[in-house]
Every structure is written in C-alpha cells, then in structure tokens.
Tab-separated table of N, CA and C in Angstrom:
chain	number	residue	atom	x	y	z
A	849	MET	N	53.436	74.239	83.176
A	849	MET	CA	51.660	73.984	83.706
A	849	MET	C	51.468	73.071	82.754
A	850	LYS	N	51.433	72.739	81.933
A	850	LYS	CA	50.668	72.207	81.108
A	850	LYS	C	51.667	70.829	81.062
A	851	TYR	N	52.981	71.054	81.516
A	851	TYR	CA	53.587	69.655	81.119
A	851	TYR	C	53.787	68.791	82.218
A	852	PRO	N	53.874	66.760	81.356
A	852	PRO	CA	52.960	66.022	82.575
A	852	PRO	C	54.260	66.148	84.395
A	853	CYS	N	55.560	66.244	83.789
A	853	CYS	CA	56.351	66.226	85.381
A	853	CYS	C	55.688	67.053	86.605
A	854	PHE	N	54.557	68.221	86.272
A	854	PHE	CA	53.456	68.624	87.594
A	854	PHE	C	52.564	67.659	87.786
A	855	ALA	N	52.833	67.556	89.195
A	855	ALA	CA	51.967	67.109	90.020
A	855	ALA	C	50.304	67.219	89.329
A	856	HIS	N	50.217	68.487	89.597
A	856	HIS	CA	48.236	68.439	88.825
A	856	HIS	C	47.990	67.666	87.666
A	857	ASN	N	49.470	67.124	86.832
A	857	ASN	CA	48.996	66.537	85.409
A	857	ASN	C	49.523	65.076	85.536
A	858	GLY	N	49.946	64.734	86.983
A	858	GLY	CA	50.148	63.320	87.069
A	858	GLY	C	51.649	62.978	87.529
A	859	GLY	N	52.007	64.045	87.549
A	859	GLY	CA	53.549	63.815	87.709
A	859	GLY	C	54.243	63.617	89.457
A	860	SER	N	55.130	64.448	89.280
A	860	SER	CA	55.698	64.174	90.564
A	860	SER	C	56.031	65.729	90.975
A	861	GLU	N	56.796	66.361	90.485
A	861	GLU	CA	57.113	67.990	90.774
A	861	GLU	C	55.399	68.793	90.820
A	862	PRO	N	56.201	69.319	91.759
A	862	PRO	CA	55.287	70.246	92.628
A	862	PRO	C	55.558	71.836	91.914
A	863	TYR	N	53.921	72.450	91.613
A	863	TYR	CA	54.415	73.462	90.631
A	863	TYR	C	54.200	74.322	91.910
A	864	PRO	N	54.539	75.834	91.532
A	864	PRO	CA	54.924	76.329	92.273
A	864	PRO	C	53.917	76.996	93.222
A	865	LEU	N	52.940	76.975	92.274
A	865	LEU	CA	51.607	77.260	93.100
A	865	LEU	C	50.532	76.366	93.114
A	866	PRO	N	49.348	76.410	94.245
A	866	PRO	CA	48.220	75.360	94.178
A	866	PRO	C	47.784	75.976	92.473
A	867	CYS	N	47.599	74.511	92.022
A	867	CYS	CA	47.197	74.239	90.567
A	867	CYS	C	46.036	73.073	90.695
A	868	GLN	N	45.003	73.143	90.068
A	868	GLN	CA	44.064	72.065	89.628
A	868	GLN	C	43.706	71.588	88.850
A	869	ARG	N	43.660	70.432	88.135
A	869	ARG	CA	43.512	70.302	86.516
A	869	ARG	C	41.945	70.118	86.255
A	870	PHE	N	41.137	70.304	85.730
A	870	PHE	CA	39.551	69.364	85.983
A	870	PHE	C	40.028	69.501	84.299
A	871	THR	N	39.288	68.242	84.275
A	871	THR	CA	38.445	67.442	82.927
A	871	THR	C	37.339	67.123	82.280
A	872	GLU	N	36.590	67.801	83.785
A	872	GLU	CA	34.857	67.673	83.742
A	872	GLU	C	34.179	68.944	83.822
A	873	PRO	N	33.806	69.782	83.111
A	873	PRO	CA	33.044	71.004	83.363
A	873	PRO	C	32.567	71.345	84.415
A	874	ALA	N	31.778	70.479	84.834
A	874	ALA	CA	30.883	70.616	86.583
A	874	ALA	C	31.511	70.636	87.133
A	875	ASP	N	32.545	69.819	87.538
A	875	ASP	CA	33.453	69.669	88.463
A	875	ASP	C	34.233	71.063	88.142
A	876	ALA	N	34.898	71.943	87.229
A	876	ALA	CA	35.341	73.126	87.710
A	876	ALA	C	34.255	73.466	87.578
A	877	TRP	N	33.417	73.861	87.484
A	877	TRP	CA	32.028	74.945	88.035
A	877	TRP	C	31.957	74.861	89.341
A	878	LEU	N	31.976	73.733	90.141
A	878	LEU	CA	31.785	73.466	91.944
A	878	LEU	C	32.493	74.581	92.415
A	879	GLU	N	33.794	73.920	91.494
A	879	GLU	CA	34.961	74.996	92.839
A	879	GLU	C	35.513	76.294	92.066
A	880	ILE	N	35.068	76.979	91.099
A	880	ILE	CA	34.526	78.285	90.906
A	880	ILE	C	33.580	79.235	91.745
A	881	ASP	N	32.568	78.516	91.782
A	881	ASP	CA	31.518	78.307	92.847
A	881	ASP	C	32.365	78.380	94.404
A	882	ARG	N	33.251	77.737	94.699
A	882	ARG	CA	33.290	77.628	95.805
A	882	ARG	C	34.391	78.986	96.355
A	883	LEU	N	34.994	79.417	95.429
A	883	LEU	CA	35.907	80.596	95.536
A	883	LEU	C	35.697	82.143	94.860
A	884	HIS	N	34.177	81.944	94.318
A	884	HIS	CA	33.207	82.656	94.700
A	884	HIS	C	33.217	83.168	95.785
A	885	ALA	N	32.844	82.141	96.431
A	885	ALA	CA	31.299	82.094	97.528
A	885	ALA	C	32.564	82.478	99.052
A	886	ARG	N	34.131	82.222	98.814
A	886	ARG	CA	34.872	82.475	99.629
A	886	ARG	C	35.624	83.863	99.262
A	887	ASN	N	35.460	84.171	98.308
A	887	ASN	CA	35.967	85.643	98.036
A	887	ASN	C	37.358	85.277	97.447
A	888	ILE	N	37.962	84.390	96.721
A	888	ILE	CA	38.984	84.215	96.273
A	888	ILE	C	39.219	84.306	95.369
A	889	PRO	N	40.670	85.008	93.998
A	889	PRO	CA	40.553	85.292	93.622
A	889	PRO	C	41.257	84.326	92.566
A	890	TYR	N	41.040	84.211	91.181
A	890	TYR	CA	41.711	83.061	90.087
A	890	TYR	C	42.047	83.241	89.369
A	891	ASN	N	43.182	82.329	88.836
A	891	ASN	CA	43.417	82.497	87.184
A	891	ASN	C	42.938	81.515	86.290
A	892	LEU	N	42.539	81.078	85.251
A	892	LEU	CA	42.093	79.606	84.838
A	892	LEU	C	42.796	80.197	83.260
A	893	ILE	N	43.179	78.916	83.211
A	893	ILE	CA	43.845	78.487	82.535
A	893	ILE	C	43.006	77.317	80.905
A	894	TYR	N	43.425	77.967	80.009
A	894	TYR	CA	42.420	76.732	79.187
A	894	TYR	C	43.002	75.786	78.086
A	895	SER	N	43.096	74.504	78.493
A	895	SER	CA	43.692	73.955	76.929
A	895	SER	C	42.427	73.317	76.125
A	896	LYS	N	42.653	72.746	75.250
A	896	LYS	CA	41.757	71.554	74.243
A	896	LYS	C	41.376	70.914	74.971
A	897	ASN	N	41.805	70.392	75.984
A	897	ASN	CA	41.234	68.609	77.204
A	897	ASN	C	41.180	69.263	78.711
A	898	CYS	N	41.376	70.396	78.843
A	898	CYS	CA	41.020	70.548	80.356
A	898	CYS	C	41.209	71.909	80.457
A	899	LEU	N	41.208	71.835	81.818
A	899	LEU	CA	40.628	73.221	82.236
A	899	LEU	C	42.290	73.857	83.575
A	900	HIS	N	43.222	74.040	83.518
A	900	HIS	CA	43.835	74.469	85.070
A	900	HIS	C	43.057	75.482	86.122
A	901	LEU	N	43.145	75.324	87.090
A	901	LEU	CA	43.100	76.943	87.728
A	901	LEU	C	43.876	76.885	88.923
A	902	ILE	N	43.692	77.858	89.038
A	902	ILE	CA	44.741	78.534	90.380
A	902	ILE	C	44.263	79.606	91.053
A	903	ALA	N	44.097	79.365	92.213
A	903	ALA	CA	43.711	79.904	93.198
A	903	ALA	C	44.859	80.909	93.545
A	904	ARG	N	44.475	82.353	93.890
A	904	ARG	CA	45.442	83.210	94.541
A	904	ARG	C	44.839	84.645	95.213
A	905	VAL	N	46.238	85.433	95.714
A	905	VAL	CA	45.611	86.300	96.351
A	905	VAL	C	45.624	87.140	95.439
A	906	PRO	N	44.710	88.422	95.867
A	906	PRO	CA	44.545	89.984	94.592
A	906	PRO	C	45.894	90.238	94.775
A	907	GLN	N	45.093	90.863	93.046
A	907	GLN	CA	46.589	91.398	92.674
A	907	GLN	C	47.204	92.679	93.540
A	908	ASP	N	46.566	93.291	94.305
A	908	ASP	CA	46.732	94.008	94.986
A	908	ASP	C	46.979	93.998	96.742
A	909	SER	N	46.963	93.122	96.728
A	909	SER	CA	47.597	92.235	98.258
A	909	SER	C	49.173	92.815	98.575
A	910	ASP	N	49.056	93.425	99.372
A	910	ASP	CA	50.384	93.641	100.703
A	910	ASP	C	51.537	92.128	100.593
A	911	LYS	N	51.257	91.131	100.727
A	911	LYS	CA	51.793	90.280	100.071
A	911	LYS	C	52.816	89.755	99.446
A	912	LEU	N	52.816	91.077	98.230
A	912	LEU	CA	53.149	91.069	97.240
A	912	LEU	C	53.929	91.854	96.386
A	913	CYS	N	55.239	91.511	96.515
A	913	CYS	CA	55.870	93.374	96.131
A	913	CYS	C	55.540	93.823	95.286
A	914	ALA	N	55.735	94.961	94.820
A	914	ALA	CA	55.080	96.214	93.581
A	914	ALA	C	55.707	95.410	92.389
A	915	ASP	N	56.890	94.171	92.162
A	915	ASP	CA	56.999	94.094	90.389
A	915	ASP	C	56.400	93.177	90.128
A	916	SER	N	55.232	92.376	90.945
A	916	SER	CA	54.899	90.964	90.590
A	916	SER	C	53.606	91.492	91.016
A	917	ARG	N	52.552	92.620	90.812
A	917	ARG	CA	51.651	93.088	91.350
A	917	ARG	C	50.949	93.097	90.231
A	918	GLY	N	50.885	93.198	89.043
A	918	GLY	CA	50.508	93.320	88.120
A	918	GLY	C	50.051	91.313	87.365
A	919	TYR	N	51.140	90.480	87.933
A	919	TYR	CA	51.455	89.278	87.001
A	919	TYR	C	49.743	88.465	86.750
A	920	GLY	N	49.494	88.714	85.809
A	920	GLY	CA	47.800	87.572	85.865
A	920	GLY	C	48.295	86.348	85.323
A	921	TRP	N	47.684	86.043	84.347
A	921	TRP	CA	46.968	84.185	84.293
A	921	TRP	C	48.428	83.589	83.172
A	922	SER	N	49.313	84.675	82.157
A	922	SER	CA	50.230	83.750	81.490
A	922	SER	C	51.797	83.597	82.816
A	923	GLU	N	51.655	84.718	83.230
A	923	GLU	CA	52.655	84.108	84.637
A	923	GLU	C	52.388	83.292	85.710
A	924	MET	N	50.933	83.187	86.103
A	924	MET	CA	50.688	82.180	86.814
A	924	MET	C	50.969	80.647	86.015
A	925	ALA	N	51.216	80.869	84.696
A	925	ALA	CA	51.512	79.648	83.983
A	925	ALA	C	52.666	79.386	84.125
A	926	GLY	N	53.856	80.160	83.949
A	926	GLY	CA	55.165	79.729	84.159
A	926	GLY	C	55.892	81.281	83.010
A	927	ALA	N	54.767	82.271	82.639
A	927	ALA	CA	55.797	82.886	81.708
A	927	ALA	C	56.166	84.328	81.879
A	928	VAL	N	56.626	84.952	82.003
A	928	VAL	CA	56.738	86.358	82.478
A	928	VAL	C	57.661	87.311	81.657
A	929	THR	N	56.529	88.301	81.131
A	929	THR	CA	57.668	89.471	80.177
A	929	THR	C	58.337	90.460	81.151
A	930	LEU	N	59.731	90.528	80.833
A	930	LEU	CA	60.649	91.209	81.544
A	930	LEU	C	60.843	92.589	80.084
A	931	PHE	N	61.492	93.786	80.395
A	931	PHE	CA	61.640	94.607	79.894
A	931	PHE	C	62.939	95.011	79.676
A	932	SER	N	64.038	94.484	80.072
A	932	SER	CA	65.577	94.723	80.355
A	932	SER	C	66.274	93.334	79.931
A	933	ARG	N	67.124	93.295	79.252
A	933	ARG	CA	68.162	91.839	79.515
A	933	ARG	C	68.943	91.885	80.387
A	934	GLU	N	69.663	93.109	81.388
A	934	GLU	CA	69.727	92.856	82.843
A	934	GLU	C	68.681	91.640	83.892
A	935	THR	N	67.504	92.361	83.380
A	935	THR	CA	66.368	92.258	84.525
A	935	THR	C	66.628	90.444	84.010
A	936	PHE	N	66.588	90.060	82.703
A	936	PHE	CA	66.131	88.187	82.519
A	936	PHE	C	67.417	88.161	82.889
A	937	GLU	N	69.229	88.242	82.536
A	937	GLU	CA	69.831	87.860	83.044
A	937	GLU	C	69.737	87.591	84.359
A	938	ASN	N	69.722	88.209	85.616
A	938	ASN	CA	69.560	88.199	86.815
A	938	ASN	C	68.203	87.766	87.895
A	939	LEU	N	67.045	87.360	86.672
A	939	LEU	CA	66.059	86.378	87.800
A	939	LEU	C	66.545	85.072	86.916
A	940	SER	N	66.358	83.633	88.084
A	940	SER	CA	67.197	82.615	88.572
A	940	SER	C	65.674	82.010	87.918
A	941	ALA	N	64.997	81.147	88.072
A	941	ALA	CA	64.392	80.200	87.667
A	941	ALA	C	63.640	79.933	89.148
A	942	THR	N	64.334	79.687	89.866
A	942	THR	CA	64.227	79.278	92.038
A	942	THR	C	63.497	80.945	92.220
A	943	GLU	N	64.374	82.308	91.734
A	943	GLU	CA	63.456	83.227	92.253
A	943	GLU	C	61.848	83.560	91.337
A	944	PHE	N	62.293	83.157	90.695
A	944	PHE	CA	60.647	83.383	89.738
A	944	PHE	C	59.390	82.031	90.497
A	945	GLU	N	60.113	81.033	90.898
A	945	GLU	CA	58.923	79.882	91.337
A	945	GLU	C	59.237	80.210	93.068
A	946	ALA	N	59.583	81.413	93.482
A	946	ALA	CA	58.988	81.853	94.958
A	946	ALA	C	58.233	82.811	94.497
A	947	GLU	N	58.986	84.063	93.619
A	947	GLU	CA	57.542	84.987	93.243
A	947	GLU	C	56.128	84.128	93.044
A	948	LEU	N	56.080	82.999	92.145
A	948	LEU	CA	54.776	82.783	92.195
A	948	LEU	C	54.274	82.112	93.220
A	949	ALA	N	55.054	81.542	93.891
A	949	ALA	CA	54.551	80.806	95.539
A	949	ALA	C	53.452	81.735	96.385
A	950	GLY	N	54.428	83.111	96.262
A	950	GLY	CA	54.057	84.386	97.157
A	950	GLY	C	52.276	84.517	96.655
A	951	PHE	N	51.780	83.917	95.159
A	951	PHE	CA	50.402	84.087	95.227
A	951	PHE	C	49.660	83.378	95.408
A	952	ALA	N	49.930	82.431	96.443
A	952	ALA	CA	49.061	81.271	97.332
A	952	ALA	C	48.446	82.150	98.621
A	953	PRO	N	47.178	81.759	97.843
A	953	PRO	CA	46.233	82.249	98.951
A	953	PRO	C	46.520	81.754	100.452
C-alpha cells in the first residue's frame, strides 16, 4: 500500500485493487462525496502525509467468497490475519492478490 513500487505512489506496479492517493484534503473529500452519491463503500488508510482511498464492493456482496467477506481496511492495505499455520502456508501472494482484486467495484 505505502510502498513506492505501487502505481498510486508513483511506481510502476499495479495494486490488486483500484487505489487512489490524496495529499490534498479537499481533493479527497470530493472523491468521498462522489462515492457517497453513488453508494459505493470504501476504505480509507491515513498516513502522515496522505490518504489512500480504496473503493470496494460491499462486504455482503455475493461476488465475494465467505472467507473474505469480513475483510476491512487492514486487508485492503495488504495485511491479513489467518488462524492456522496450515492456512498461512497454503496461501500464496498471487491467491491473496486475486482475493483483493475481487473487492473492486
């Protein structure tokens, strides 16, 4: 999310989800208002100098698998909590990226 390699931070690598980076509060508020008007849920990730905004499908969307419906801002930022070593060892970065991509509106 915050790494310079990602396109939303000026790099060349795409993030698995559409992510916007704002450094001007007024610009961020305009986008948030636009999402509200279209009834599109989103996650906000604040850092010291910017805001990352990720528009997403609702958590109860039929588009999502049951295991990822509860994903929130930390998962949208690339962190995931797993409850067994086996699950951790069997989850590849590619699979996690594909799960995140499923949240795109």
